[in-house]
Each structure stands twice: as C-alpha cells, then as structure tokens.
CSV table of C-alpha atoms in Angstrom, one decimal:
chain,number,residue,atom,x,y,z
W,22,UNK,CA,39.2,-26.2,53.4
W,23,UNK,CA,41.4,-23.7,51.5
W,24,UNK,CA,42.3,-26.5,48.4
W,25,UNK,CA,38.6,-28.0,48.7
W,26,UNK,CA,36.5,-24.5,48.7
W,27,UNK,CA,39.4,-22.2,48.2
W,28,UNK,CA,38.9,-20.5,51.4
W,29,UNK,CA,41.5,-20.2,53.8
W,30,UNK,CA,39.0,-18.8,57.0
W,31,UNK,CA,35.8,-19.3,55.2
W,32,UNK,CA,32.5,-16.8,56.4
W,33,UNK,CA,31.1,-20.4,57.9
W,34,UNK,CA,34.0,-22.1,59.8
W,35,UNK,CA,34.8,-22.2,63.3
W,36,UNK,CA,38.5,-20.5,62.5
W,37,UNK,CA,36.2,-17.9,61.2
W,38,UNK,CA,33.8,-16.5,64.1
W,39,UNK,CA,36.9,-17.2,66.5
W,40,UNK,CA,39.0,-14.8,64.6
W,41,UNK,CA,35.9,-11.9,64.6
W,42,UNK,CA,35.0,-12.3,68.6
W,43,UNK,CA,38.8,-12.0,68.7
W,44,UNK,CA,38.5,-9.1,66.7
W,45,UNK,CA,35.3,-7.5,68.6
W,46,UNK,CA,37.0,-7.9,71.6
W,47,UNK,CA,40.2,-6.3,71.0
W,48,UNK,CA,38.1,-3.4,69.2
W,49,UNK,CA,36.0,-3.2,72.4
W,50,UNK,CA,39.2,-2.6,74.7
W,51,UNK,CA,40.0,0.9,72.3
W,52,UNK,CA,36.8,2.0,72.4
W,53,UNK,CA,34.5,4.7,75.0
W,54,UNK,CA,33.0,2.6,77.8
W,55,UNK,CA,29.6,4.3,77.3
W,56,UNK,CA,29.6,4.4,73.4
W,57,UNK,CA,31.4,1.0,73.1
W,58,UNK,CA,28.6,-1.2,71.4
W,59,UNK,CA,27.8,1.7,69.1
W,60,UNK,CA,30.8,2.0,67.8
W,61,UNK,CA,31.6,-1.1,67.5
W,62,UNK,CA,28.6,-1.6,65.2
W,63,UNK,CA,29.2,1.2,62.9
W,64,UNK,CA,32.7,0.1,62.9
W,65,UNK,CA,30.9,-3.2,61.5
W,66,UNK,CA,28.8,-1.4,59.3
W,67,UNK,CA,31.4,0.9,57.6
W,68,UNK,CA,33.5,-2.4,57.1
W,69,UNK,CA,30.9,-5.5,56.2
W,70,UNK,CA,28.4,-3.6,54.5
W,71,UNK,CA,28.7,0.3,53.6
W,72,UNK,CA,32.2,-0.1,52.3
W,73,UNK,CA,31.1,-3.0,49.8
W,74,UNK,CA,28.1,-1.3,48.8
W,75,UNK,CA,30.1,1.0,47.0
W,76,UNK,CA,32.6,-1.3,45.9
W,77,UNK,CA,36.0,-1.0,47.8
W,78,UNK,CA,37.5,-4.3,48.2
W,79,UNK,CA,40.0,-3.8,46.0
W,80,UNK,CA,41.8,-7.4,47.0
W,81,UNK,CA,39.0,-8.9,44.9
W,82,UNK,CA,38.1,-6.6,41.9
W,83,UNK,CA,34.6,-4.6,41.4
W,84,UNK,CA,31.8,-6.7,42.9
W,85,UNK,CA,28.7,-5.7,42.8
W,86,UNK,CA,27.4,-6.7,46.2
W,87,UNK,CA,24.7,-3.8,46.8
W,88,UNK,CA,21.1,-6.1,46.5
W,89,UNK,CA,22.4,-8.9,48.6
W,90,UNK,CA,22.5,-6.9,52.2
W,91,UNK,CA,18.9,-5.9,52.0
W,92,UNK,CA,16.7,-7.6,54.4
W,93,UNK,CA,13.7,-8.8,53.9
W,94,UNK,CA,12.1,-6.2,56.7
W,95,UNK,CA,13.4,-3.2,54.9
W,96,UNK,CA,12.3,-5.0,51.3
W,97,UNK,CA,9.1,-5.6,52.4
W,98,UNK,CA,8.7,-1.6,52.9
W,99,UNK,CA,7.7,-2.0,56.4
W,100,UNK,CA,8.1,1.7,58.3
W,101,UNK,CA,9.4,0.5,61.3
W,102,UNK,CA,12.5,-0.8,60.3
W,103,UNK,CA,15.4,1.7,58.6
W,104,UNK,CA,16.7,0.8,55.6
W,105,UNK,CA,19.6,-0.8,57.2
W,106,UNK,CA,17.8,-3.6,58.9
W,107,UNK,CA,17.7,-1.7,62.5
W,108,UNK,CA,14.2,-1.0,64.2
W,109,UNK,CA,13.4,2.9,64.6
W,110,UNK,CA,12.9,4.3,67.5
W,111,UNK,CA,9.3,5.8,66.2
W,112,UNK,CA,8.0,4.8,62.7
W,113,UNK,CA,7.5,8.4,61.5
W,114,UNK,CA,11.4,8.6,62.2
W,115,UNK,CA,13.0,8.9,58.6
W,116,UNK,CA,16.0,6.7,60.4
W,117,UNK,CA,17.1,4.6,62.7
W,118,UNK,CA,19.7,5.6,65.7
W,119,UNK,CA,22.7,4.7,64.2
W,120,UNK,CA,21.9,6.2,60.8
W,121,UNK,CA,20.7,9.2,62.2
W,122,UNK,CA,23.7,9.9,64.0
W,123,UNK,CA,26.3,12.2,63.3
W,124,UNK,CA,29.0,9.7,62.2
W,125,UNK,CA,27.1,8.1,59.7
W,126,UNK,CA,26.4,11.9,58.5
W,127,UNK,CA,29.4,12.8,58.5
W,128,UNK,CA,30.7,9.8,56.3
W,129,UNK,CA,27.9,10.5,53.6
W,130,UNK,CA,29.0,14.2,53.3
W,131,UNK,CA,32.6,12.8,53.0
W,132,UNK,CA,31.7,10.5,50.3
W,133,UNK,CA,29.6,13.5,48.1
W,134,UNK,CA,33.2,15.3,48.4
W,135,UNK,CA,35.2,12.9,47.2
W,136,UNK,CA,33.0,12.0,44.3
W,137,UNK,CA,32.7,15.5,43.1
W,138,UNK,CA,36.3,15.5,43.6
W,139,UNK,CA,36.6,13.0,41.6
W,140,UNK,CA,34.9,14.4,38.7
C-alpha cells in the first residue's frame, strides 16, 4: 500500500481504524469517567479538524483544508445543526454543546492571543 498509494496506514485501511480504536481506547482510560465521551470528542475535534483548519500540520506544509470539513447540514444553512456538524440542543441556540462549552472558549480566546502576539 505504501509504494502503490504512498500511504503507509492509509485514512481507509483496516491497519488504520485499528490503530484509532486503539487510540480511543487508551485515551478513554486517562480520561473523567463522567466527561469521558466529551472529551474524547473534543480531543478529536482539536486534532482532525480545528487544528487543520488553521493550518498546523507542519509534517506536510501549508494545506488549505478549511472547505472540505463542512457538512452538508451546516452548508445547507439549516438552524438546527451548529456549524460543526453537531445537532443543538434548541435551534435558537447560537451553538451546539460542545462548542458552547467552556473548553472550546477557552481555546478561541487562546488563539486571538497568540495571533495578536504574533503581530
């Protein structure tokens, strides 16, 4: 698979999903039994999707990944779905659980500091 599609654990092979439920499950283990499913998603989030909006794999360059995790519920400008894909819990909510929550609040205030600090 590597030589053929020059992927060693490609996104689609078997190697692949084992190694992530591997992953998820040893992730599960350090995290709060009540919490656990919650933080395992944002840790998902933060990884898969927030941290390559904003372009921060630095193993393979500047990518510009940010219109192809948009789903088609949120592009279809349908109110009760957040703009990360998950259903609110009222459609007059601005957002959904997890980005209302105080994590995901606390890593968009971190990343306003850092770009001002980068200016």
């Amino acid at each position: 698979m590597k030589d053929k599609y020059g992927l060693g654990l490609g996104l689609n092979s078997m190697e692949g999903r084992e190694a992530k439920h591997v992953f998820i499950a040893k992730y599960r283990k350090n995290s709060n039994y009540q919490n656990r499913w919650e933080q395992i998603f944002q840790h998902e989030f933060v990884s898969l999707v927030w941290l390559r909006e904003r372009d921060y794999n630095f193993s393979m360059g500047k990518v510009s990944t940010l219109k192809s995790y948009i789903t088609n519920s949120v592009s279809s400008d349908n109110k009760a779905f957040c703009h990360c894909g998950l259903k609110k819990e009222c459609v007059t909510d601005s957002k959904c659980r997890f980005c209302g929550s105080k994590l995901r609040n606390d890593i968009e205030v971190s990343e306003v500091l850092l770009s001002k600090a980068d200016l």
